[in-house]
XYZ file of N, CA and C in Angstrom:
603
model
N 20.343 -45.849 59.520
C 19.912 -47.075 59.041
C 21.191 -47.600 58.592
N 21.312 -48.808 58.652
C 22.567 -49.846 58.372
C 22.228 -51.144 57.629
N 23.211 -51.237 56.675
C 22.844 -52.730 56.142
C 22.812 -53.697 57.113
N 21.962 -54.761 57.089
C 21.830 -56.030 57.944
C 22.418 -57.406 57.420
N 21.573 -57.566 56.244
C 21.355 -58.889 55.963
C 20.810 -58.780 54.116
N 21.562 -59.944 53.983
C 21.125 -60.172 52.192
C 20.652 -61.258 52.304
N 19.530 -61.464 50.950
C 18.564 -62.648 51.050
C 18.833 -63.066 49.322
N 19.316 -64.561 49.183
C 19.109 -65.154 47.962
C 17.857 -65.961 47.552
N 17.161 -65.852 47.062
C 15.726 -66.529 46.758
C 15.777 -67.670 45.707
N 15.385 -69.078 45.796
C 15.031 -69.636 44.964
C 13.788 -70.313 45.151
N 13.514 -70.685 44.009
C 12.073 -71.498 43.777
C 11.586 -72.917 44.933
N 13.193 -73.082 45.158
C 13.010 -74.334 46.727
C 14.042 -73.485 47.195
N 13.856 -73.935 49.071
C 15.198 -73.775 49.368
C 16.439 -74.294 49.085
N 16.421 -75.578 48.791
C 17.448 -76.118 48.451
C 18.369 -75.871 47.615
N 17.399 -75.458 46.565
C 18.243 -74.441 45.292
C 18.671 -73.182 45.104
N 18.153 -72.868 46.408
C 18.379 -71.348 47.099
C 19.889 -71.237 47.661
N 20.149 -72.709 48.744
C 21.229 -73.145 49.419
C 22.045 -73.326 48.559
N 22.222 -74.151 47.755
C 23.088 -74.800 46.733
C 23.753 -73.618 45.851
N 23.027 -72.532 45.600
C 23.473 -71.520 44.821
C 24.620 -71.079 45.802
N 23.967 -70.680 46.632
C 24.992 -69.636 47.826
C 26.354 -70.461 48.195
N 26.193 -72.266 48.278
C 27.498 -73.093 48.822
C 27.931 -72.968 47.452
N 27.537 -73.379 46.272
C 28.277 -73.284 45.120
C 29.465 -72.251 44.947
N 28.574 -70.700 45.282
C 29.420 -69.509 44.517
C 30.310 -69.430 45.896
N 29.863 -69.110 47.089
C 31.029 -68.878 48.035
C 31.832 -70.262 48.532
N 31.363 -71.477 48.343
C 32.400 -72.442 48.958
C 32.200 -72.707 50.203
N 30.994 -72.317 50.947
C 31.373 -73.053 52.816
C 29.854 -73.315 53.181
N 29.394 -74.010 53.555
C 28.606 -74.616 53.767
C 27.118 -73.648 54.848
N 26.187 -73.653 54.166
C 25.151 -72.636 55.272
C 24.503 -73.762 56.427
N 24.193 -72.752 57.408
C 23.690 -73.322 58.676
C 22.422 -73.701 58.707
N 21.546 -73.634 59.940
C 20.350 -73.849 59.814
C 19.325 -72.816 59.765
N 17.923 -72.231 59.600
C 17.240 -71.414 59.958
C 15.801 -72.095 60.600
N 14.960 -71.628 59.653
C 13.803 -71.791 60.332
C 12.611 -71.411 59.651
N 11.647 -71.602 59.971
C 10.295 -71.060 59.235
C 10.029 -69.278 59.697
N 8.994 -69.040 58.478
C 8.456 -67.434 59.357
C 6.997 -67.782 59.074
N 6.408 -68.150 60.074
C 4.665 -68.636 59.677
C 3.761 -67.785 59.553
N 4.299 -66.117 59.120
C 3.264 -65.537 58.560
C 3.457 -65.331 56.943
N 4.458 -65.369 56.403
C 4.994 -65.281 55.395
C 4.867 -66.254 54.143
N 4.867 -67.832 55.162
C 5.291 -68.921 54.447
C 6.328 -69.443 54.219
N 6.878 -69.102 54.616
C 8.390 -69.361 53.728
C 9.395 -69.754 54.551
N 10.996 -70.432 54.419
C 11.443 -70.787 55.465
C 12.657 -70.836 54.619
N 14.022 -70.473 55.796
C 15.348 -70.082 55.299
C 16.542 -71.204 56.023
N 17.745 -70.860 55.161
C 18.845 -71.142 56.083
C 19.678 -70.062 55.829
N 20.968 -70.004 56.851
C 21.709 -68.489 57.146
C 23.051 -69.136 57.283
N 23.936 -67.545 56.768
C 25.304 -67.767 57.550
C 25.877 -66.711 58.175
N 26.819 -66.549 58.673
C 27.567 -65.501 59.202
C 28.146 -64.962 58.499
N 28.701 -63.326 58.337
C 29.161 -62.376 57.002
C 30.460 -61.939 58.076
N 30.296 -61.762 59.604
C 31.092 -61.021 60.401
C 30.940 -59.128 60.063
N 31.150 -58.626 60.565
C 30.824 -56.981 60.350
C 28.870 -57.181 60.825
N 28.687 -57.655 61.592
C 26.988 -57.384 61.752
C 26.323 -57.740 60.802
N 26.646 -58.257 59.867
C 25.702 -59.078 58.667
C 25.443 -60.630 58.766
N 24.751 -60.932 58.084
C 24.491 -62.531 57.603
C 23.822 -62.124 56.055
N 23.729 -63.585 55.591
C 23.059 -64.055 54.520
C 22.636 -65.297 54.660
N 20.993 -65.119 54.047
C 20.120 -66.091 53.958
C 19.557 -66.730 52.856
N 19.428 -67.729 52.453
C 18.701 -68.338 51.439
C 17.261 -68.780 52.163
N 16.415 -68.130 50.982
C 14.906 -68.135 51.492
C 13.928 -68.604 50.201
N 13.216 -69.504 50.804
C 11.900 -69.581 49.396
C 10.668 -69.689 50.260
N 9.285 -70.214 49.658
C 8.515 -70.452 49.810
C 8.340 -71.873 50.346
N 7.781 -72.204 51.505
C 7.699 -73.302 52.273
C 6.328 -74.023 51.846
N 6.867 -75.133 50.933
C 5.903 -76.141 50.202
C 4.851 -76.212 51.285
N 5.257 -76.577 52.568
C 4.125 -76.931 53.409
C 2.951 -75.961 53.746
N 3.395 -74.913 53.422
C 1.880 -73.838 53.430
C 1.478 -73.586 52.350
N 0.191 -73.522 52.420
C -0.521 -73.348 51.249
C -0.778 -71.678 50.795
N -1.754 -71.471 49.945
C -1.985 -69.992 49.247
C -2.435 -69.143 50.961
N -1.719 -68.008 50.822
C -1.650 -67.023 51.543
C -3.040 -65.756 51.146
N -3.532 -65.364 51.830
C -4.666 -64.227 51.515
C -4.066 -62.752 51.298
N -2.659 -62.875 51.316
C -1.657 -61.758 51.209
C -0.568 -61.866 50.276
N -0.013 -61.084 49.975
C 1.377 -61.235 48.874
C 2.432 -61.590 50.042
N 3.271 -62.866 49.914
C 4.431 -62.901 50.395
C 5.706 -61.677 50.243
N 6.478 -61.579 50.921
C 7.456 -60.792 51.349
C 8.736 -61.055 49.923
N 9.366 -59.951 49.917
C 10.529 -60.252 48.702
C 10.004 -60.706 47.608
N 8.809 -60.537 47.007
C 8.294 -60.680 45.515
C 8.501 -62.292 45.639
N 8.114 -63.247 46.564
C 8.483 -64.510 46.556
C 7.476 -65.142 45.595
N 6.285 -64.647 45.561
C 5.217 -65.109 44.957
C 5.164 -65.076 43.656
N 6.420 -64.411 42.952
C 6.369 -64.222 41.250
C 7.561 -64.883 41.353
N 8.184 -65.253 42.038
C 10.165 -65.908 41.831
C 9.677 -67.394 41.103
N 10.466 -66.584 40.101
C 10.689 -68.564 39.395
C 11.910 -68.461 38.710
N 12.547 -69.661 38.231
C 13.744 -69.633 37.309
C 14.931 -69.798 38.597
N 16.038 -69.493 37.880
C 17.220 -70.123 38.755
C 17.177 -68.953 39.890
N 18.116 -69.377 41.044
C 18.118 -68.976 42.218
C 19.030 -67.633 42.015
N 19.087 -66.448 42.932
C 19.465 -65.278 42.421
C 19.524 -64.645 44.034
N 20.511 -63.668 43.833
C 20.592 -62.588 45.160
C 19.506 -61.818 44.654
N 18.424 -61.783 45.366
C 17.325 -60.561 45.064
C 17.074 -59.638 46.048
N 17.560 -59.611 47.147
C 17.163 -58.489 48.346
C 18.421 -58.056 48.907
N 18.418 -56.800 49.294
C 18.971 -56.629 50.707
C 18.606 -55.968 51.761
N 18.580 -56.133 52.820
C 17.699 -55.048 53.654
C 18.544 -54.724 54.770
N 18.014 -53.779 55.256
C 18.426 -52.857 56.044
C 17.961 -52.348 57.373
N 18.795 -52.685 58.422
C 18.035 -52.029 60.056
C 17.857 -50.731 60.384
N 16.692 -50.355 60.951
C 16.464 -48.958 61.703
C 16.542 -48.960 62.868
N 16.579 -48.205 63.535
C 16.513 -47.854 65.418
C 14.696 -47.314 65.398
N 14.408 -46.425 64.392
C 12.854 -46.013 64.413
C 12.254 -46.447 63.155
N 11.884 -47.915 62.732
C 11.034 -47.896 61.351
C 10.009 -47.439 61.404
N 8.991 -46.980 61.711
C 8.077 -45.947 62.104
C 8.014 -44.984 61.375
N 9.062 -43.731 61.891
C 9.756 -42.751 61.307
C 10.224 -42.899 60.226
N 11.339 -43.785 59.979
C 11.587 -43.934 58.537
C 11.066 -44.060 57.474
N 10.078 -45.348 57.663
C 8.945 -45.543 56.851
C 8.169 -44.120 56.311
N 7.944 -43.450 57.152
C 7.037 -42.145 56.848
C 7.842 -41.091 55.984
N 9.084 -41.151 56.425
C 10.085 -40.234 55.951
C 10.483 -40.558 54.330
N 9.954 -41.431 53.766
C 10.310 -42.187 52.438
C 9.416 -41.670 51.599
N 9.305 -41.352 50.412
C 8.627 -40.936 49.711
C 8.251 -41.724 48.602
N 8.262 -43.039 49.015
C 7.893 -44.320 47.959
C 7.017 -45.150 49.244
N 6.431 -46.030 48.033
C 5.303 -47.103 49.041
C 6.777 -48.495 49.168
N 7.162 -48.206 50.283
C 7.854 -49.219 51.018
C 7.418 -49.986 51.948
N 5.772 -50.214 51.802
C 5.408 -51.014 52.726
C 4.963 -50.464 54.255
N 4.331 -51.161 55.014
C 4.241 -50.871 56.043
C 4.607 -51.880 57.438
N 4.863 -51.838 58.496
C 5.789 -52.805 59.276
C 4.595 -53.949 59.471
N 5.335 -54.725 59.611
C 4.632 -55.950 59.874
C 5.381 -56.891 60.822
N 4.682 -57.512 62.133
C 5.572 -57.734 63.264
C 5.680 -59.235 63.229
N 6.831 -59.762 63.053
C 7.266 -61.137 62.747
C 7.990 -61.766 63.738
N 7.924 -62.985 63.891
C 8.799 -63.994 64.694
C 9.171 -65.313 63.615
N 10.424 -65.798 64.602
C 10.944 -67.260 64.244
C 11.634 -67.658 65.383
N 11.120 -68.474 65.870
C 11.629 -69.005 67.063
C 11.724 -67.771 68.278
N 12.756 -67.494 69.034
C 13.192 -66.466 69.673
C 13.086 -64.995 69.256
N 13.108 -65.206 67.911
C 13.555 -63.552 67.170
C 12.474 -62.920 67.174
N 12.812 -61.580 67.257
C 11.219 -60.548 67.150
C 11.772 -59.378 66.278
N 10.718 -59.376 64.849
C 11.060 -57.832 64.418
C 10.434 -57.808 63.674
N 10.302 -55.893 62.808
C 9.390 -55.776 62.257
C 9.943 -55.495 61.067
N 9.320 -56.042 59.835
C 9.606 -55.415 58.470
C 8.630 -54.417 57.589
N 8.960 -53.668 57.032
C 7.768 -52.909 56.032
C 7.969 -53.946 54.375
N 6.897 -54.217 54.807
C 6.333 -54.783 53.470
C 5.023 -54.488 52.711
N 5.360 -54.111 51.644
C 4.493 -53.391 50.751
C 3.348 -54.737 50.250
N 2.177 -53.944 49.934
C 0.874 -55.047 49.774
C 1.286 -56.065 48.680
N 1.980 -55.428 47.767
C 2.102 -56.335 46.712
C 3.159 -57.202 46.892
N 4.263 -56.825 47.971
C 5.343 -57.736 47.705
C 6.477 -57.202 47.311
N 6.335 -56.002 46.246
C 7.001 -55.938 45.617
C 7.699 -54.339 45.810
N 9.062 -54.352 46.279
C 9.924 -53.656 46.717
C 9.992 -52.172 45.131
N 10.281 -50.982 45.961
C 10.311 -49.907 44.957
C 11.375 -50.394 43.712
N 11.773 -49.709 42.980
C 12.908 -49.681 41.975
C 12.987 -51.164 41.783
N 11.609 -51.850 41.052
C 12.030 -53.360 40.831
C 12.960 -53.889 41.509
N 12.319 -53.929 42.925
C 12.830 -54.591 44.234
C 14.228 -54.641 44.399
N 14.965 -53.368 44.107
C 16.312 -53.088 44.239
C 16.590 -51.966 45.419
N 15.267 -51.398 45.658
C 15.597 -50.450 47.224
C 15.382 -51.671 48.267
N 16.129 -51.654 49.270
C 16.302 -52.270 50.477
C 14.889 -52.467 50.839
N 14.534 -53.625 51.462
C 13.209 -53.918 52.447
C 14.056 -53.609 54.159
N 13.157 -52.527 54.702
C 13.522 -51.993 56.044
C 12.823 -52.734 57.138
N 13.534 -52.910 58.376
C 13.270 -53.835 59.330
C 13.942 -52.978 60.660
N 13.072 -53.758 61.809
C 13.986 -53.293 63.220
C 13.733 -54.506 63.980
N 15.022 -54.661 64.321
C 14.912 -55.940 65.527
C 14.379 -55.297 66.762
N 13.602 -56.405 67.410
C 13.090 -55.781 68.432
C 13.509 -56.854 69.592
N 14.819 -57.602 69.485
C 14.985 -58.526 70.221
C 16.871 -58.358 69.691
N 17.139 -58.720 71.212
C 18.637 -58.812 71.080
C 19.152 -60.170 72.094
N 20.489 -60.884 71.460
C 21.186 -60.312 70.135
C 20.343 -60.989 68.626
N 20.908 -60.854 67.716
C 20.015 -60.668 66.511
C 20.840 -62.020 65.686
N 20.570 -62.238 64.696
C 21.487 -63.507 64.381
C 22.834 -62.880 63.596
N 22.793 -61.924 63.325
C 24.379 -61.730 62.854
C 25.203 -61.768 64.197
N 24.814 -61.289 65.511
C 25.779 -61.688 66.759
C 25.649 -63.211 66.883
N 24.851 -63.985 66.330
C 24.387 -65.477 67.071
C 25.376 -66.862 66.216
N 25.263 -66.193 64.950
C 26.116 -67.097 63.935
C 27.014 -67.014 64.074
N 27.598 -68.497 64.116
C 29.344 -68.472 63.809
C 30.139 -67.970 62.491
N 31.127 -67.399 62.445
C 31.820 -66.958 61.336
C 31.573 -68.270 59.931
N 31.449 -67.708 59.310
C 31.601 -68.795 58.158
C 32.844 -68.549 57.148
N 33.588 -67.556 57.558
C 34.865 -67.164 57.072
C 34.521 -66.327 56.077
N 33.548 -65.792 55.247
C 33.070 -64.901 54.336
C 32.884 -63.515 54.792
N 33.403 -62.217 54.060
C 32.910 -61.251 54.317
C 32.553 -60.483 53.188
N 31.482 -59.379 53.299
C 31.085 -58.343 52.304
C 32.512 -57.544 52.062
N 33.145 -57.856 50.664
C 33.402 -56.297 50.482
C 33.084 -55.475 49.358
N 31.662 -55.958 48.599
C 30.749 -54.613 47.747
C 29.476 -55.574 47.224
N 28.407 -54.601 47.414
C 27.569 -55.038 47.189
C 26.997 -53.963 46.031
N 26.650 -54.265 44.577
C 26.205 -53.749 43.579
C 25.210 -53.799 43.242
N 24.481 -52.731 43.259
C 22.968 -52.220 42.933
C 22.958 -51.669 41.752
N 22.434 -52.721 41.133
C 22.181 -52.179 39.205
C 20.792 -51.741 38.722
N 20.674 -50.627 38.004
C 19.227 -50.240 37.988
C 19.378 -49.142 36.549
N 18.195 -49.224 36.117
C 18.507 -48.165 34.747
C 18.562 -46.904 35.315
N 18.057 -46.496 36.256
C 17.514 -45.171 37.097
C 18.436 -45.347 38.221
N 19.709 -45.607 38.249
C 20.346 -45.672 39.518
C 20.766 -44.677 40.063
N 20.940 -43.498 39.509
C 21.181 -41.956 40.501
C 20.278 -41.778 41.334
N 18.781 -41.954 40.443
C 17.725 -41.725 41.548
C 17.432 -42.742 42.489
N 17.654 -44.131 42.417
C 17.612 -45.115 43.435
C 18.637 -44.523 44.867
N 20.111 -43.997 44.261
C 20.821 -43.796 45.206
C 20.343 -42.511 46.017
N 19.773 -41.515 45.654
C 19.228 -40.599 45.950
C 18.172 -40.931 47.199
N 17.357 -41.789 46.799
C 16.221 -42.518 47.609
C 16.311 -43.460 48.971
N 17.950 -43.728 48.693
C 17.573 -44.976 49.933
C 18.743 -44.426 50.823
N 17.770 -44.333 52.332
C 18.442 -43.594 53.574
C 19.358 -44.191 54.275
N 20.738 -44.830 53.619
C 21.918 -45.849 53.735
C 22.720 -45.341 53.179
N 23.676 -44.997 53.601
C 25.100 -45.024 53.280
C 26.133 -45.871 54.181
N 26.489 -46.553 52.722
C 27.668 -47.732 53.260
C 28.520 -47.629 52.226
N 29.838 -47.678 52.517
C 30.939 -47.658 51.620
C 30.941 -48.873 50.344
N 30.289 -49.998 50.855
C 30.554 -51.325 50.574
C 29.390 -50.964 49.595
N 28.391 -50.506 49.423
C 27.038 -50.837 48.245
C 27.335 -49.352 47.382
N 27.259 -49.661 46.156
C 27.509 -49.286 45.172
C 26.465 -49.036 44.156
N 25.881 -48.102 43.321
C 24.955 -47.946 42.616
C 25.518 -47.906 41.117
N 25.291 -48.633 39.892
C 25.647 -48.615 38.628
C 24.312 -48.933 37.752
N 24.168 -47.969 36.557
C 23.271 -48.538 35.557
C 23.269 -49.851 34.778
N 22.177 -49.849 34.739
C 22.119 -51.346 33.911
C 20.660 -51.980 34.587
N 20.332 -53.448 33.896
C 19.429 -53.831 34.389
C 19.184 -54.137 35.538
N 18.135 -53.987 36.333
C 17.602 -54.628 37.689
C 18.178 -55.599 38.003
N 19.120 -55.140 39.591
C 19.657 -56.777 40.354
C 20.727 -56.336 40.954
N 20.777 -57.763 41.692
C 22.481 -57.464 42.840
C 23.462 -57.992 42.159
N 24.484 -57.643 42.943
C 25.800 -58.589 42.535
C 26.819 -58.174 43.713
N 27.066 -59.589 44.644
C 27.949 -59.113 45.722
C 29.217 -59.925 45.734
N 30.170 -59.077 45.824
C 31.459 -59.659 46.252
C 32.078 -59.862 47.658
N 32.405 -61.185 47.747
C 32.818 -61.620 49.125
C 34.187 -62.088 49.027
N 34.821 -61.670 50.228
C 36.303 -62.416 50.862
C 35.601 -63.321 51.541
N 36.338 -65.012 50.831
C 35.986 -65.933 50.982
C 37.084 -66.553 51.586
N 37.092 -68.191 52.176
C 38.650 -68.541 52.467
C 39.168 -69.028 51.521
N 38.392 -69.373 50.065
C 38.732 -69.809 48.474
C 39.148 -68.623 48.095
N 39.547 -67.364 48.458
C 39.324 -65.871 47.501
C 38.318 -65.295 47.757
N 38.581 -64.375 46.472
C 37.201 -63.515 46.363
C 36.189 -64.578 45.497
N 35.134 -64.138 45.689
C 33.768 -64.826 45.297
C 32.647 -64.130 44.755
N 31.730 -64.303 43.871
C 30.960 -63.092 43.332
C 29.711 -64.211 43.468
N 28.425 -63.409 44.289
C 27.433 -64.090 44.358
C 26.185 -62.959 43.739
N 25.397 -63.883 42.543
C 24.223 -62.682 42.075
C 23.347 -63.737 42.020
């Protein structure tokens, strides 16, 4: 499994996009709608096979009979880096191997993109959403290779949690950029940007 992308959530997409653009000093590009979960996003490419999305509940979509992904039904307050997403070559096997409720694969589409993501019925990922969302792309190329470079690259993703050691042991991904620290649950990412090193949280 490998790190695929990061997600910044907001009460509105406009707020989430503004949060990213202010933090990194670059403009986000277009995205689209996720019909199944009633959300919409905008994206920027990060290079190294990664990208960043700003995401929020689409106000044009009403209530759903199931929980939205990324714990967005409960989201409130200022925008924040809320989730990290890792891609798998065999999502069913990887989900089965993890002794946590990381959800079951849901087939999803956006435009010509097709993928599956493991989403818990509650919409809440383990370790207070600090466990990565797990996905598998069913199409090539993926957004990371389609997006124009933004001039930003990920240097470090800090995953904080009171039980950081147990979280580290539970995550089936090893990436030198991902570090685990004890503290209040949350994510903090450091990027090299055209304006120097910047932090997004």
